[in-house]
PDB file of C-alpha atoms and ligand atoms in Angstrom:
ATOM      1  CA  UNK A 346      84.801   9.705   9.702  1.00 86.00           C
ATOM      2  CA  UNK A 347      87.719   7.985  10.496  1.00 90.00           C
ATOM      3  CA  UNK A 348      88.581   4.622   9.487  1.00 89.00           C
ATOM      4  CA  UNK A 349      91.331   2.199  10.493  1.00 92.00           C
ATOM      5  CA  UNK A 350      93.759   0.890   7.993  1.00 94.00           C
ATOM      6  CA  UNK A 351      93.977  -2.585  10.144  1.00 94.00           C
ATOM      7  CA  UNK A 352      91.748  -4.457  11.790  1.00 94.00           C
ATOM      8  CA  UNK A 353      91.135  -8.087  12.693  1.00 95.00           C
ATOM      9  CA  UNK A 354      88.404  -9.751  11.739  1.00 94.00           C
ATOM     10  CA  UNK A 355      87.263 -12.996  10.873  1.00 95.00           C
ATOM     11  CA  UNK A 356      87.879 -14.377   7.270  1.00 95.00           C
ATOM     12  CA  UNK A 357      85.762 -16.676   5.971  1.00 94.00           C
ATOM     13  CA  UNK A 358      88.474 -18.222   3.807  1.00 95.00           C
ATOM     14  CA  UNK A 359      90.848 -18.669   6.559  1.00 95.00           C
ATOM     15  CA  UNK A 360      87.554 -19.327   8.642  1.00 95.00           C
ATOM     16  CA  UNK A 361      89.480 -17.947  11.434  1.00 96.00           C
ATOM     17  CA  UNK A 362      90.439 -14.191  12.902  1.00 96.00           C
ATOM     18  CA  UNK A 363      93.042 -12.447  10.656  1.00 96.00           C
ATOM     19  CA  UNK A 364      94.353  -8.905   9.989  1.00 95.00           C
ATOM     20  CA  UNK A 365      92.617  -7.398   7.431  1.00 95.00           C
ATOM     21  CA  UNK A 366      93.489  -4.072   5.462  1.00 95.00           C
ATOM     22  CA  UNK A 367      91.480  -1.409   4.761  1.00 94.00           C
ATOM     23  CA  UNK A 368      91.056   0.570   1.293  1.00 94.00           C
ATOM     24  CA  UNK A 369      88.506   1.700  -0.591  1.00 93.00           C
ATOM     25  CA  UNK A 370      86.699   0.269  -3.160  1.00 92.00           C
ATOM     26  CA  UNK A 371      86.738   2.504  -6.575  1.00 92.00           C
ATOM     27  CA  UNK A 372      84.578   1.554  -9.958  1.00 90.00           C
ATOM     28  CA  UNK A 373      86.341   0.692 -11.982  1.00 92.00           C
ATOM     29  CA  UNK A 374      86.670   2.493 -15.881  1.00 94.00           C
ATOM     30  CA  UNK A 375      83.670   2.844 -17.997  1.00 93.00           C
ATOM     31  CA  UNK A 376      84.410   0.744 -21.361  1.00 94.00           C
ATOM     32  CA  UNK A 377      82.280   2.874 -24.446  1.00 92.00           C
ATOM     33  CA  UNK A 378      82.391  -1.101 -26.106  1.00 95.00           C
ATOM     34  CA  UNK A 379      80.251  -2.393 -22.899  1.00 95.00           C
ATOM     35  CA  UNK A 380      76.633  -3.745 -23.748  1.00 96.00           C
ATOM     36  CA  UNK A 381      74.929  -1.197 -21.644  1.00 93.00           C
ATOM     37  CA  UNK A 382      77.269   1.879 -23.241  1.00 92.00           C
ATOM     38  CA  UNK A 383      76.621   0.754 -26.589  1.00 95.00           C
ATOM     39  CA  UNK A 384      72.427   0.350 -26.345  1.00 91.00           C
ATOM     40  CA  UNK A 385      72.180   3.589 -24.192  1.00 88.00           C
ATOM     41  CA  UNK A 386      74.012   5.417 -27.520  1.00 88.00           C
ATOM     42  CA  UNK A 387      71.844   3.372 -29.422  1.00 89.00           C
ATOM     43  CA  UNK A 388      68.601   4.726 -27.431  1.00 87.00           C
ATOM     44  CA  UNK A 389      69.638   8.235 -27.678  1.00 86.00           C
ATOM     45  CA  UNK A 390      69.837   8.341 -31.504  1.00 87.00           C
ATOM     46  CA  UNK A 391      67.798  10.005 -33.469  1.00 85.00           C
ATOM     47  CA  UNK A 392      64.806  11.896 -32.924  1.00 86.00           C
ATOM     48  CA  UNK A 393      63.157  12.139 -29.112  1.00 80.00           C
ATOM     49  CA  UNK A 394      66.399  13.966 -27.521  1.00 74.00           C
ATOM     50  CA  UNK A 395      66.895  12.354 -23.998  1.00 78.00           C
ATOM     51  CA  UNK A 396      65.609   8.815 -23.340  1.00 78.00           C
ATOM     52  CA  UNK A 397      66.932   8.840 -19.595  1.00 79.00           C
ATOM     53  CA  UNK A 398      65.660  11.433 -16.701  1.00 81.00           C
ATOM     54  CA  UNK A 399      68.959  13.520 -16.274  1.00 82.00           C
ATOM     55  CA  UNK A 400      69.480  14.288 -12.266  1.00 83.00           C
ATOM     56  CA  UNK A 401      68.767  17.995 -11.823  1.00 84.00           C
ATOM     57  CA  UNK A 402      69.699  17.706  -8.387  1.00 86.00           C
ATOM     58  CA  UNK A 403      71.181  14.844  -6.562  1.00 83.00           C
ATOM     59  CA  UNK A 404      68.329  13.668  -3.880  1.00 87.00           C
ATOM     60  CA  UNK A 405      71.467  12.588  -1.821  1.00 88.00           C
ATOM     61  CA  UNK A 406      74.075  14.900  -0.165  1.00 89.00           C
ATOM     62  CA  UNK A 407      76.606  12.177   0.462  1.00 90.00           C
ATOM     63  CA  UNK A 408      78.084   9.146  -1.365  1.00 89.00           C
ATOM     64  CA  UNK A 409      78.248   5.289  -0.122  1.00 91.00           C
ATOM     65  CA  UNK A 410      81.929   4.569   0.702  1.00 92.00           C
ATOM     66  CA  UNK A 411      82.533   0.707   0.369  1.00 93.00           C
ATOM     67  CA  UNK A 412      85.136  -0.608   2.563  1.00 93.00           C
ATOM     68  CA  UNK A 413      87.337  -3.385   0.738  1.00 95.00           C
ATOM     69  CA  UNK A 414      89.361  -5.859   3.470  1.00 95.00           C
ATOM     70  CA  UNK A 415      92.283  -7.890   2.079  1.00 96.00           C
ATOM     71  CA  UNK A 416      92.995 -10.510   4.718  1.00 96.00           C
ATOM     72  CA  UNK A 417      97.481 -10.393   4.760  1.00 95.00           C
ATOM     73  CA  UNK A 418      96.757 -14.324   5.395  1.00 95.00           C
ATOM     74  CA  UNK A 419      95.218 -15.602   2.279  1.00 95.00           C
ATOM     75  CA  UNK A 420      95.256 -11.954   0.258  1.00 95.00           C
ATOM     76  CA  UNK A 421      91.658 -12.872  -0.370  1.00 95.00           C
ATOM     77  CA  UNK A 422      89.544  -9.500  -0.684  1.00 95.00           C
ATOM     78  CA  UNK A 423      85.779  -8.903   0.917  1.00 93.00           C
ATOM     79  CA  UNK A 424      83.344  -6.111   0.494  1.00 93.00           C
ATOM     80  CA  UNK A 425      81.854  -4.778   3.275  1.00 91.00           C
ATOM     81  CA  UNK A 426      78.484  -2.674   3.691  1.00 91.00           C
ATOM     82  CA  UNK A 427      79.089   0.422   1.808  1.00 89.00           C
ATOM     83  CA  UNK A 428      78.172   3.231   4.466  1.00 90.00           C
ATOM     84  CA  UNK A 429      77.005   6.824   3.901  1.00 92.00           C
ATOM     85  CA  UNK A 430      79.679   9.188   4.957  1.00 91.00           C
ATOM     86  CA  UNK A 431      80.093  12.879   3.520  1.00 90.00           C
ATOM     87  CA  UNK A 432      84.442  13.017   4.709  1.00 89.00           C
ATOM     88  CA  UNK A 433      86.524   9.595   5.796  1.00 87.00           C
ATOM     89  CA  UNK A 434      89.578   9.392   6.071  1.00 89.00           C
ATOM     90  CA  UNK A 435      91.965   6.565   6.367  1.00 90.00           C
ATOM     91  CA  UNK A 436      93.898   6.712   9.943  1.00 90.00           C
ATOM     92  CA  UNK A 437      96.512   3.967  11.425  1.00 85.00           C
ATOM     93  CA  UNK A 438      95.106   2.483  14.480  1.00 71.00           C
TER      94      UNK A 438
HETATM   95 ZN1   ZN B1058      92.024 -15.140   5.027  1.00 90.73          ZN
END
Protein backbone atom coordinates (compact mmCIF):
# COMPACT_ATOMS: atom_id res chain seq x y z
CA UNK A 1 0.00 0.00 0.00
CA UNK A 2 1.11 3.22 -0.71
CA UNK A 3 1.28 6.00 1.59
CA UNK A 4 1.92 9.72 1.18
CA UNK A 5 4.78 11.39 2.87
CA UNK A 6 2.54 14.81 3.12
CA UNK A 7 -0.68 15.45 3.75
CA UNK A 8 -2.83 18.14 5.33
CA UNK A 9 -4.79 17.58 7.97
CA UNK A 10 -6.14 19.17 10.84
CA UNK A 11 -3.96 19.54 14.06
CA UNK A 12 -5.47 19.72 17.09
CA UNK A 13 -2.67 21.83 18.56
CA UNK A 14 -2.73 24.33 15.88
CA UNK A 15 -6.61 23.55 15.91
CA UNK A 16 -6.43 24.40 12.36
CA UNK A 17 -5.41 22.49 8.82
CA UNK A 18 -1.60 21.99 8.56
CA UNK A 19 0.89 19.83 6.61
CA UNK A 20 1.64 16.94 8.32
CA UNK A 21 4.52 14.31 7.61
CA UNK A 22 4.32 10.92 7.40
CA UNK A 23 6.72 8.15 9.04
CA UNK A 24 6.35 5.28 10.75
CA UNK A 25 6.11 4.60 14.13
CA UNK A 26 8.90 1.92 15.41
CA UNK A 27 9.05 0.43 19.26
CA UNK A 28 11.28 1.52 20.60
CA UNK A 29 14.44 -0.81 22.38
CA UNK A 30 13.63 -3.41 24.87
CA UNK A 31 15.52 -2.35 28.27
CA UNK A 32 16.49 -6.09 30.17
CA UNK A 33 16.30 -3.46 33.57
CA UNK A 34 12.40 -2.76 32.69
CA UNK A 35 9.82 -4.04 35.41
CA UNK A 36 8.12 -6.36 33.05
CA UNK A 37 11.78 -7.84 31.67
CA UNK A 38 12.96 -8.32 35.03
CA UNK A 39 9.61 -10.34 36.62
CA UNK A 40 9.17 -12.34 33.30
CA UNK A 41 13.09 -13.66 34.09
CA UNK A 42 11.99 -13.88 37.44
CA UNK A 43 8.85 -16.20 36.40
CA UNK A 44 10.88 -18.37 34.26
CA UNK A 45 13.36 -19.45 36.97
CA UNK A 46 13.58 -22.46 38.26
CA UNK A 47 11.66 -25.46 37.91
CA UNK A 48 8.24 -25.49 35.54
CA UNK A 49 10.24 -24.58 32.15
CA UNK A 50 7.97 -22.04 30.24
CA UNK A 51 5.50 -19.86 32.19
CA UNK A 52 4.23 -18.04 28.90
CA UNK A 53 2.39 -19.92 25.77
CA UNK A 54 5.22 -19.51 23.07
CA UNK A 55 3.43 -18.64 19.47
CA UNK A 56 3.83 -21.77 17.34
CA UNK A 57 2.35 -20.02 14.60
CA UNK A 58 1.43 -16.44 14.28
CA UNK A 59 -2.65 -16.39 13.99
CA UNK A 60 -1.93 -13.17 11.90
CA UNK A 61 -0.27 -12.98 8.42
CA UNK A 62 0.34 -9.26 8.53
CA UNK A 63 1.55 -6.62 11.03
CA UNK A 64 -0.31 -3.20 12.19
CA UNK A 65 1.67 -0.31 10.62
CA UNK A 66 1.08 2.91 12.79
CA UNK A 67 1.24 6.04 10.93
CA UNK A 68 3.07 8.90 13.02
CA UNK A 69 2.12 12.75 11.61
CA UNK A 70 4.45 15.57 12.70
CA UNK A 71 2.55 18.76 11.93
CA UNK A 72 5.85 21.24 10.18
CA UNK A 73 3.69 24.03 12.16
CA UNK A 74 4.02 23.23 15.76
CA UNK A 75 6.43 19.87 15.22
CA UNK A 76 3.88 18.33 17.52
CA UNK A 77 3.59 14.44 16.66
CA UNK A 78 0.06 12.30 16.53
CA UNK A 79 -0.58 8.64 16.19
CA UNK A 80 -2.92 7.57 13.93
CA UNK A 81 -4.97 4.15 13.69
CA UNK A 82 -2.40 1.57 13.15
CA UNK A 83 -3.78 -0.34 9.94
CA UNK A 84 -3.15 -3.93 8.80
CA UNK A 85 -1.07 -3.91 5.71
CA UNK A 86 1.28 -6.92 4.58
CA UNK A 87 3.79 -4.19 2.01
CA UNK A 88 3.58 -0.06 2.34
CA UNK A 89 5.58 1.92 1.12
CA UNK A 90 6.25 5.54 1.59
CA UNK A 91 5.57 7.57 -1.87
CA UNK A 92 5.72 11.60 -2.41
CA UNK A 93 2.38 12.82 -3.34
ZN1 LIG B 1 0.18 21.85 14.63
Amino acid sequence: MNIPKIIRRYCPKCRTHTEQKISIYKAGKRRGSARGERRHAERKHGYGGQKFPKLAKPAKVTKKVTPLLTCSVCKKKFNKCGIRIKKFELVAA
